[in-house]
PDB file of C-alpha atoms in Angstrom:
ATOM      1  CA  UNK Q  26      66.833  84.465 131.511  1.00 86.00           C
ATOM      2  CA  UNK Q  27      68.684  87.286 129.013  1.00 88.00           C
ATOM      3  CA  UNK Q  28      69.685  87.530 125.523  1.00 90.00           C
ATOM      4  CA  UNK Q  29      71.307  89.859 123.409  1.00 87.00           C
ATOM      5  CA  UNK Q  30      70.479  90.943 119.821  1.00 89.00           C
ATOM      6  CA  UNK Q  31      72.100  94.032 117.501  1.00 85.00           C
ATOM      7  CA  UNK Q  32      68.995  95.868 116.119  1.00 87.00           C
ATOM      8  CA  UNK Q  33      69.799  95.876 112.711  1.00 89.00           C
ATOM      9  CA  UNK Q  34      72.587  93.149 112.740  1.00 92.00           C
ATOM     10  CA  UNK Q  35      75.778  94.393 111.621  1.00 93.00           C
ATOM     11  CA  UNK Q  36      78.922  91.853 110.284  1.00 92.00           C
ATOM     12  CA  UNK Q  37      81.036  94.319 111.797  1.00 94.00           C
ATOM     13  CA  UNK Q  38      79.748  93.444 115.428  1.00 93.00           C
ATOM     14  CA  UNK Q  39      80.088  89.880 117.423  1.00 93.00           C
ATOM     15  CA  UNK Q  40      79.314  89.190 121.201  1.00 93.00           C
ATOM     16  CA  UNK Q  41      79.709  86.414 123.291  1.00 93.00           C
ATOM     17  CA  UNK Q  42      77.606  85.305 125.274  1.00 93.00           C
ATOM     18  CA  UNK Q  43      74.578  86.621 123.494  1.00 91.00           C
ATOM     19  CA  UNK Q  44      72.293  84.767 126.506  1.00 91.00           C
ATOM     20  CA  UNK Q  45      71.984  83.033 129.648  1.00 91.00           C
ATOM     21  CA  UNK Q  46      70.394  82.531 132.797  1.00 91.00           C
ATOM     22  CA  UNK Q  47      71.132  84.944 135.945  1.00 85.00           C
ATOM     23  CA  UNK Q  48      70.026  84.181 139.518  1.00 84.00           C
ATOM     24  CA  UNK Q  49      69.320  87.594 140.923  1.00 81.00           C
ATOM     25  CA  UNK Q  50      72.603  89.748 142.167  1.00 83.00           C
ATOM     26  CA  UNK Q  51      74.234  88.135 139.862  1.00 87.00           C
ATOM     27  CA  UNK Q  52      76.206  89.448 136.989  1.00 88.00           C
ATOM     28  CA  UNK Q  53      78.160  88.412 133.155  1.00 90.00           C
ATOM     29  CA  UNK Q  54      80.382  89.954 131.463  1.00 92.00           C
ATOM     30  CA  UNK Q  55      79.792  90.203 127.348  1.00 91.00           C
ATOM     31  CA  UNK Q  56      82.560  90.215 125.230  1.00 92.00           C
ATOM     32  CA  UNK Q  57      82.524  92.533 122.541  1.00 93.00           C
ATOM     33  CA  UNK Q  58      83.998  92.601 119.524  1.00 94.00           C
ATOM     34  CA  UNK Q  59      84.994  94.980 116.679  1.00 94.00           C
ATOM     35  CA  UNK Q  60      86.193  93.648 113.071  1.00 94.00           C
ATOM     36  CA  UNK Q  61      86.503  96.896 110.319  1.00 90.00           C
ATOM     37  CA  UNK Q  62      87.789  94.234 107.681  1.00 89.00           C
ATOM     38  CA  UNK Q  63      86.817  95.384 104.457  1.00 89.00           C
ATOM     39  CA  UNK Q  64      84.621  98.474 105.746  1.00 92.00           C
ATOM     40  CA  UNK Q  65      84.706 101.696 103.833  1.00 91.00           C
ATOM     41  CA  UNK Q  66      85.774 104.595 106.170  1.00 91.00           C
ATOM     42  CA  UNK Q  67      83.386 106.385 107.848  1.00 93.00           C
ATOM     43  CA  UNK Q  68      81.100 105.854 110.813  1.00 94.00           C
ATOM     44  CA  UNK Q  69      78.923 102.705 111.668  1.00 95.00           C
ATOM     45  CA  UNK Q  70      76.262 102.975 114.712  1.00 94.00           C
ATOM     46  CA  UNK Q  71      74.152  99.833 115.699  1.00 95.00           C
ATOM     47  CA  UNK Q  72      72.042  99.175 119.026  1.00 94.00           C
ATOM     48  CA  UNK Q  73      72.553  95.919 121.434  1.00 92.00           C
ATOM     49  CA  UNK Q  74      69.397  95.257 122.888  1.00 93.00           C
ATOM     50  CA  UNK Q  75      69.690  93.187 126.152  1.00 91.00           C
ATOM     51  CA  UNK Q  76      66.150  91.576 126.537  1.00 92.00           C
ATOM     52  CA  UNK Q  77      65.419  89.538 130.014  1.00 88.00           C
ATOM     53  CA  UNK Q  78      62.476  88.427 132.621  1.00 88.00           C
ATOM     54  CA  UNK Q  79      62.980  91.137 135.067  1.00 84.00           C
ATOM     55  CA  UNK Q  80      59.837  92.949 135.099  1.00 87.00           C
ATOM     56  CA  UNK Q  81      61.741  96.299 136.554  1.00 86.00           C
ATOM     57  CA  UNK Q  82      63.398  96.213 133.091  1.00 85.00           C
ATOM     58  CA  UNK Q  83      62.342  93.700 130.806  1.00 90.00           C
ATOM     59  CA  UNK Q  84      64.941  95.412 128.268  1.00 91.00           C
ATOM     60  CA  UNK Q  85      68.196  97.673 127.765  1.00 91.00           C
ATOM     61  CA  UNK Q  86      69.208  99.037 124.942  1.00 92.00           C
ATOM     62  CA  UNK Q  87      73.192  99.906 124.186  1.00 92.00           C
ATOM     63  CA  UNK Q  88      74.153 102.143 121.563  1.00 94.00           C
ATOM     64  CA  UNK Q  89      77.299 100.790 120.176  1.00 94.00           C
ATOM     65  CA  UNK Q  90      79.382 103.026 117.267  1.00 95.00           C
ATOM     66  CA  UNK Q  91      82.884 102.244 115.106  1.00 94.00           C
ATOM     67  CA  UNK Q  92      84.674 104.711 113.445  1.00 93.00           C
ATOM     68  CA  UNK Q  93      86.859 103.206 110.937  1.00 92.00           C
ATOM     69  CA  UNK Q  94      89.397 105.904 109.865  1.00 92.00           C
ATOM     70  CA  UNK Q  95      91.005 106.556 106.176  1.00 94.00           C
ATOM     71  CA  UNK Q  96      93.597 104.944 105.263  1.00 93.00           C
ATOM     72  CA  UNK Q  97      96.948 106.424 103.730  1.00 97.00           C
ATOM     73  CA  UNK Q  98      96.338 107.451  99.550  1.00 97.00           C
ATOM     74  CA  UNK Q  99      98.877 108.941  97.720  1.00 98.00           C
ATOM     75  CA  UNK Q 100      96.973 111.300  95.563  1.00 98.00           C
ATOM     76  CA  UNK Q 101      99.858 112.452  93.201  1.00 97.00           C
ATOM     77  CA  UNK Q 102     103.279 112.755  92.841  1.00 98.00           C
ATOM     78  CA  UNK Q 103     104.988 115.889  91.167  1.00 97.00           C
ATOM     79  CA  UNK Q 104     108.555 116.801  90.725  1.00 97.00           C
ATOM     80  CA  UNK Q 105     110.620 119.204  89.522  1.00 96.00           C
ATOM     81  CA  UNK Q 106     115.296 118.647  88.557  1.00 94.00           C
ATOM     82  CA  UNK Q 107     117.172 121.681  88.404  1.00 93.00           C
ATOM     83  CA  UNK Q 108     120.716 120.358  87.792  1.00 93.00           C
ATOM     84  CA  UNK Q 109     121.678 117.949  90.363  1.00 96.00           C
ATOM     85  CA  UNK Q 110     118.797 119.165  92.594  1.00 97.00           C
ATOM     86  CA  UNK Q 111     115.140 117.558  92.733  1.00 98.00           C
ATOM     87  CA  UNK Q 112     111.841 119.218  94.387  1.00 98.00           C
ATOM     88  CA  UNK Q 113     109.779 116.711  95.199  1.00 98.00           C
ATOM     89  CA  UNK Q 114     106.103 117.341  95.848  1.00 98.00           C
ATOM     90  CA  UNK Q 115     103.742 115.022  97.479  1.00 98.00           C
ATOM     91  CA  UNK Q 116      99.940 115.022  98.044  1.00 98.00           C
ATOM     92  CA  UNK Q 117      98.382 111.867 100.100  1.00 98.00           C
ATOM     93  CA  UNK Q 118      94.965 111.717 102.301  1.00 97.00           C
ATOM     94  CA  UNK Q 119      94.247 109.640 105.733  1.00 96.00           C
ATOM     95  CA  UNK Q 120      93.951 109.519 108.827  1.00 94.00           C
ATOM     96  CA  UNK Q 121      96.634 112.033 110.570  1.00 95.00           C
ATOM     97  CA  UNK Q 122      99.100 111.739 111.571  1.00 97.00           C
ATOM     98  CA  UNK Q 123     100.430 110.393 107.973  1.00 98.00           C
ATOM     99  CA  UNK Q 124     104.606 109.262 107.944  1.00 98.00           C
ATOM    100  CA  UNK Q 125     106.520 109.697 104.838  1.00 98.00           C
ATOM    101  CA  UNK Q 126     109.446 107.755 104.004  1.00 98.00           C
ATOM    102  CA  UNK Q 127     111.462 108.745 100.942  1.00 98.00           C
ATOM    103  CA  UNK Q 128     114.116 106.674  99.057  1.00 98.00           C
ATOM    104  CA  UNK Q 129     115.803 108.601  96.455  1.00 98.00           C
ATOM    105  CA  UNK Q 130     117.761 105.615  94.912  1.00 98.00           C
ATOM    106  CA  UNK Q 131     120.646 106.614  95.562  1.00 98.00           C
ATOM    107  CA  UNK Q 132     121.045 105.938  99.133  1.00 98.00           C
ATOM    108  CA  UNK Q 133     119.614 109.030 100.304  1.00 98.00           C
ATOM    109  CA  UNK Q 134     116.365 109.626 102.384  1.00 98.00           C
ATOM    110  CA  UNK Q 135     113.775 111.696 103.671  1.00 98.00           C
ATOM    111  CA  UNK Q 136     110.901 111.911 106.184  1.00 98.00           C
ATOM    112  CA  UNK Q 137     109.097 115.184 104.958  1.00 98.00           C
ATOM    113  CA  UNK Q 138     106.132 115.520 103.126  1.00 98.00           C
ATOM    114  CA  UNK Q 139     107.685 117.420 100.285  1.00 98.00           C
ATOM    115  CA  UNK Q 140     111.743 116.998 100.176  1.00 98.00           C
ATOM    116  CA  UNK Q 141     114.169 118.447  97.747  1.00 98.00           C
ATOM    117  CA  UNK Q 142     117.270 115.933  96.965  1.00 98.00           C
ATOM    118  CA  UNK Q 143     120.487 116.827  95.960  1.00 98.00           C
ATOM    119  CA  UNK Q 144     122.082 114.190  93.772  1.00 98.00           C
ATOM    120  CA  UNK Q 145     126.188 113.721  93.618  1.00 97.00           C
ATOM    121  CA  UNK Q 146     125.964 112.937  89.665  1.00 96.00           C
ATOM    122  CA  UNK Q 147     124.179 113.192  86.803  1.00 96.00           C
ATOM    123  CA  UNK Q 148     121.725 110.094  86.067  1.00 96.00           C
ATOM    124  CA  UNK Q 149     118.827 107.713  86.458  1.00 96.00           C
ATOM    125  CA  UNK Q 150     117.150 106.825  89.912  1.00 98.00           C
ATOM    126  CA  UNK Q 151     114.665 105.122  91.139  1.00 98.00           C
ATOM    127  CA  UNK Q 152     112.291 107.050  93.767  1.00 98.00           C
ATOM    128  CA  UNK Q 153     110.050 105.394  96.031  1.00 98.00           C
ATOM    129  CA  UNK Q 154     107.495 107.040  98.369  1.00 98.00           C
ATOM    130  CA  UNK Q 155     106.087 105.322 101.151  1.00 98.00           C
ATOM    131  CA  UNK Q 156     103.134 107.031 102.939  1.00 98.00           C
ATOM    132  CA  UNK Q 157     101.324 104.844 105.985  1.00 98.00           C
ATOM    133  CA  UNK Q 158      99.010 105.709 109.295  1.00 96.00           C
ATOM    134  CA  UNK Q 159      97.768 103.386 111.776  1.00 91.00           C
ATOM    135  CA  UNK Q 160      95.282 102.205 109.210  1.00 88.00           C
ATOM    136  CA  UNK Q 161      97.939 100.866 106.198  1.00 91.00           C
ATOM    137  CA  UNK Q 162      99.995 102.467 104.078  1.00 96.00           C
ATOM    138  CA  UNK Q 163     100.403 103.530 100.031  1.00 98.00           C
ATOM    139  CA  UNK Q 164     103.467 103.694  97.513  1.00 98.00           C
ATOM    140  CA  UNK Q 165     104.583 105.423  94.838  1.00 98.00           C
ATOM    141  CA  UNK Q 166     107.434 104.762  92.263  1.00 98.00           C
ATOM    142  CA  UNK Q 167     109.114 106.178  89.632  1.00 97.00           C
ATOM    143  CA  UNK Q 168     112.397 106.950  87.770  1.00 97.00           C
ATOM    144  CA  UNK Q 169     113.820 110.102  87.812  1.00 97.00           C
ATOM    145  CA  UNK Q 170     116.907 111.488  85.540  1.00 95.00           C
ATOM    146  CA  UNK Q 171     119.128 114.188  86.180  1.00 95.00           C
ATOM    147  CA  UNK Q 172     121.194 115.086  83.172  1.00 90.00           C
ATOM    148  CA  UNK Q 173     123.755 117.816  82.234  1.00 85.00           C
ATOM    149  CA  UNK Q 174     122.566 120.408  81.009  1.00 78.00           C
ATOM    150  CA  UNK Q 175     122.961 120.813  77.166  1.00 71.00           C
ATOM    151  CA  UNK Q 176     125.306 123.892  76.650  1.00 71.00           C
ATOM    152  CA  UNK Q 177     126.798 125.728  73.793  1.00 67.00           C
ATOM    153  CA  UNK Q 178     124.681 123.438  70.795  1.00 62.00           C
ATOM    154  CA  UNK Q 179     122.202 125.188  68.087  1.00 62.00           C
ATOM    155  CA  UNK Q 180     119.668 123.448  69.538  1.00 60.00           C
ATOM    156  CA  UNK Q 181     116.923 123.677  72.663  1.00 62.00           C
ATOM    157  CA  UNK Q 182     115.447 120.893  74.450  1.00 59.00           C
ATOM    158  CA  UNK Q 183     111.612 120.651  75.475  1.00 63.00           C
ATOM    159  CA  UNK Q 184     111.706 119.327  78.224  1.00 63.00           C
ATOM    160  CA  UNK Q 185     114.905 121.094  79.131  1.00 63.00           C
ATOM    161  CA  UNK Q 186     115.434 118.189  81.009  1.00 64.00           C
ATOM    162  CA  UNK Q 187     114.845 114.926  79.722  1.00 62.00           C
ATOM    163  CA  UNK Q 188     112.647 112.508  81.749  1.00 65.00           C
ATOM    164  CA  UNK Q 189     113.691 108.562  81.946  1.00 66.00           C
ATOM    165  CA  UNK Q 190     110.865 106.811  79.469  1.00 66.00           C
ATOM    166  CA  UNK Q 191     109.757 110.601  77.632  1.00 65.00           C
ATOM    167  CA  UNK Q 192     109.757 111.666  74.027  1.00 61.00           C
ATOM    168  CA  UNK Q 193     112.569 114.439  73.698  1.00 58.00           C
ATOM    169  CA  UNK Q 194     112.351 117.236  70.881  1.00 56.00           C
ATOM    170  CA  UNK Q 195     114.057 119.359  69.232  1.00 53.00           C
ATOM    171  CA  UNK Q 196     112.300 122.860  69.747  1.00 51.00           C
ATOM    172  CA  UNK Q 197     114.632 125.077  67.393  1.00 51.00           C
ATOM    173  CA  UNK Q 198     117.707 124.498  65.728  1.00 49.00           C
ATOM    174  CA  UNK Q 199     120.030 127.620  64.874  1.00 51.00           C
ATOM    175  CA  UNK Q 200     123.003 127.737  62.157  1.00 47.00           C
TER     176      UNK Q 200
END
Protein backbone atom coordinates (compact mmCIF):
# COMPACT_ATOMS: atom_id res chain seq x y z
CA UNK A 1 0.00 0.00 0.00
CA UNK A 2 1.28 3.88 -0.97
CA UNK A 3 0.00 7.27 -0.68
CA UNK A 4 1.01 10.55 -1.55
CA UNK A 5 0.81 13.82 0.45
CA UNK A 6 2.44 17.59 -0.38
CA UNK A 7 4.18 18.59 2.92
CA UNK A 8 2.75 21.76 3.38
CA UNK A 9 -0.24 21.45 0.90
CA UNK A 10 -0.13 23.90 -1.74
CA UNK A 11 -3.53 24.94 -4.08
CA UNK A 12 -1.13 25.32 -6.71
CA UNK A 13 -0.32 21.46 -6.75
CA UNK A 14 -2.87 18.37 -7.61
CA UNK A 15 -1.93 14.61 -8.20
CA UNK A 16 -3.75 11.78 -9.18
CA UNK A 17 -3.61 8.98 -7.87
CA UNK A 18 -2.51 10.13 -4.48
CA UNK A 19 -2.63 6.08 -3.33
CA UNK A 20 -2.97 2.57 -4.08
CA UNK A 21 -1.95 -0.82 -3.69
CA UNK A 22 1.28 -2.28 -5.61
CA UNK A 23 2.14 -6.00 -5.82
CA UNK A 24 5.90 -5.99 -5.82
CA UNK A 25 7.70 -5.16 -9.43
CA UNK A 26 5.06 -3.36 -10.05
CA UNK A 27 4.80 0.25 -10.93
CA UNK A 28 2.06 3.70 -11.34
CA UNK A 29 2.40 6.47 -12.89
CA UNK A 30 1.20 9.91 -10.89
CA UNK A 31 -0.11 12.58 -12.71
CA UNK A 32 0.99 15.83 -11.83
CA UNK A 33 -0.35 18.89 -12.14
CA UNK A 34 0.55 22.63 -12.17
CA UNK A 35 -2.23 25.53 -11.94
CA UNK A 36 -0.38 29.33 -11.40
CA UNK A 37 -4.02 30.87 -11.54
CA UNK A 38 -4.01 33.82 -9.54
CA UNK A 39 -0.30 33.33 -8.10
CA UNK A 40 1.89 36.34 -7.65
CA UNK A 41 5.20 35.87 -9.61
CA UNK A 42 7.90 34.45 -8.07
CA UNK A 43 8.96 30.99 -6.96
CA UNK A 44 6.84 28.28 -5.09
CA UNK A 45 8.72 24.98 -3.70
CA UNK A 46 6.64 22.18 -1.93
CA UNK A 47 7.69 18.41 -1.12
CA UNK A 48 5.54 15.15 -2.30
CA UNK A 49 6.08 12.67 0.16
CA UNK A 50 5.37 9.10 -1.17
CA UNK A 51 4.72 7.01 2.07
CA UNK A 52 4.31 2.97 1.61
CA UNK A 53 4.84 -0.63 3.48
CA UNK A 54 8.12 -1.44 2.01
CA UNK A 55 10.37 -1.67 4.85
CA UNK A 56 13.59 -0.94 2.39
CA UNK A 57 11.91 2.50 2.08
CA UNK A 58 8.97 3.08 4.00
CA UNK A 59 9.08 6.76 2.40
CA UNK A 60 10.33 9.13 -0.57
CA UNK A 61 10.32 12.42 -0.57
CA UNK A 62 10.07 14.65 -4.06
CA UNK A 63 10.93 18.12 -4.13
CA UNK A 64 8.59 19.71 -6.51
CA UNK A 65 9.14 23.76 -7.52
CA UNK A 66 6.96 26.36 -9.99
CA UNK A 67 8.23 29.36 -11.18
CA UNK A 68 5.52 31.54 -12.26
CA UNK A 69 7.08 34.36 -14.37
CA UNK A 70 5.99 38.28 -14.59
CA UNK A 71 3.69 39.18 -16.61
CA UNK A 72 3.83 42.13 -19.26
CA UNK A 73 3.31 45.95 -17.25
CA UNK A 74 3.49 48.92 -19.04
CA UNK A 75 5.19 51.17 -16.61
CA UNK A 76 4.80 54.55 -18.52
CA UNK A 77 4.30 56.03 -21.59
CA UNK A 78 6.19 59.29 -22.74
CA UNK A 79 6.18 61.14 -25.96
CA UNK A 80 7.52 63.80 -27.57
CA UNK A 81 5.77 65.82 -31.56
CA UNK A 82 8.11 67.79 -33.41
CA UNK A 83 6.01 68.85 -36.43
CA UNK A 84 4.60 65.93 -38.13
CA UNK A 85 7.09 63.65 -36.29
CA UNK A 86 6.37 61.75 -32.85
CA UNK A 87 9.12 60.01 -30.44
CA UNK A 88 7.54 57.64 -28.69
CA UNK A 89 9.05 56.23 -25.52
CA UNK A 90 8.00 53.15 -23.79
CA UNK A 91 8.93 51.50 -20.44
CA UNK A 92 7.14 47.95 -19.57
CA UNK A 93 8.47 44.96 -17.15
CA UNK A 94 8.01 40.94 -17.61
CA UNK A 95 9.11 38.15 -18.43
CA UNK A 96 11.54 38.52 -21.67
CA UNK A 97 11.18 38.29 -24.31
CA UNK A 98 8.36 41.22 -24.21
CA UNK A 99 6.53 42.05 -28.04
CA UNK A 100 5.40 45.47 -28.74
CA UNK A 101 2.77 46.27 -31.09
CA UNK A 102 2.14 49.92 -31.92
CA UNK A 103 -0.94 51.48 -33.63
CA UNK A 104 -0.49 55.03 -34.37
CA UNK A 105 -4.15 55.70 -35.51
CA UNK A 106 -3.54 56.44 -38.48
CA UNK A 107 -2.90 53.22 -40.09
CA UNK A 108 0.62 53.07 -39.32
CA UNK A 109 2.56 50.55 -37.05
CA UNK A 110 5.41 49.52 -35.20
CA UNK A 111 7.09 46.58 -33.42
CA UNK A 112 9.94 48.44 -31.45
CA UNK A 113 10.12 49.25 -28.05
CA UNK A 114 10.49 52.95 -28.58
CA UNK A 115 9.29 54.10 -32.31
CA UNK A 116 9.24 57.53 -33.77
CA UNK A 117 6.08 58.09 -36.27
CA UNK A 118 5.91 60.31 -38.96
CA UNK A 119 2.39 61.57 -39.54
CA UNK A 120 1.13 62.76 -43.30
CA UNK A 121 -1.02 65.75 -41.64
CA UNK A 122 -1.52 67.76 -38.97
CA UNK A 123 -4.15 66.35 -36.27
CA UNK A 124 -5.61 64.14 -33.59
CA UNK A 125 -4.81 60.30 -33.21
CA UNK A 126 -5.42 57.78 -31.25
CA UNK A 127 -2.24 55.61 -30.06
CA UNK A 128 -2.47 52.30 -28.70
CA UNK A 129 0.38 50.20 -27.22
CA UNK A 130 0.13 46.67 -26.82
CA UNK A 131 2.91 44.95 -24.78
CA UNK A 132 2.41 40.88 -24.07
CA UNK A 133 4.87 37.70 -23.13
CA UNK A 134 3.93 34.23 -22.75
CA UNK A 135 2.37 35.17 -19.46
CA UNK A 136 -0.48 38.01 -20.80
CA UNK A 137 -0.21 41.12 -22.04
CA UNK A 138 -0.84 45.15 -21.03
CA UNK A 139 -2.21 48.31 -23.00
CA UNK A 140 -1.86 51.66 -23.17
CA UNK A 141 -3.96 54.46 -24.89
CA UNK A 142 -3.98 57.82 -25.58
CA UNK A 143 -4.60 60.73 -28.02
CA UNK A 144 -1.99 62.45 -29.52
CA UNK A 145 -2.17 65.91 -31.65
CA UNK A 146 0.10 67.17 -34.08
CA UNK A 147 -0.60 70.75 -34.98
CA UNK A 148 1.04 73.47 -37.17
CA UNK A 149 3.16 75.24 -35.75
CA UNK A 150 2.01 78.82 -34.77
CA UNK A 151 4.17 81.26 -36.92
CA UNK A 152 4.49 84.93 -37.38
CA UNK A 153 1.69 85.89 -34.23
CA UNK A 154 2.73 88.18 -31.03
CA UNK A 155 2.17 85.44 -29.10
CA UNK A 156 4.07 82.02 -27.66
CA UNK A 157 2.49 78.88 -26.79
CA UNK A 158 3.38 76.73 -23.56
CA UNK A 159 3.19 73.86 -24.57
CA UNK A 160 4.53 74.79 -27.96
CA UNK A 161 2.50 72.13 -28.98
CA UNK A 162 -0.84 71.70 -27.82
CA UNK A 163 -1.86 68.28 -26.38
CA UNK A 164 -5.56 66.79 -27.23
CA UNK A 165 -7.54 67.31 -23.63
CA UNK A 166 -4.58 70.13 -22.12
CA UNK A 167 -4.97 73.66 -20.89
CA UNK A 168 -3.10 75.96 -23.53
CA UNK A 169 -1.58 79.47 -22.46
CA UNK A 170 -0.59 82.28 -23.56
CA UNK A 171 3.11 82.77 -22.27
CA UNK A 172 3.80 86.42 -23.72
CA UNK A 173 2.07 88.54 -25.97
CA UNK A 174 4.14 91.28 -27.98
CA UNK A 175 2.67 94.57 -29.79
Amino acid sequence: TWSLAENPIAAWLSEAPTGGVLLPAECVVVGVTFDSTGLAPGGYSVNLVISSDDPDEPAVTVSVALTVPQPADITSVTYTATNLQVAFDATAVGEPPLTYAWSFGDGGTSNLEDPTHTYATWGCYQVSLVVSNGCGEDSWGDTVCVCEPVSGAGFIWAPPIPLADRNIARASHTN
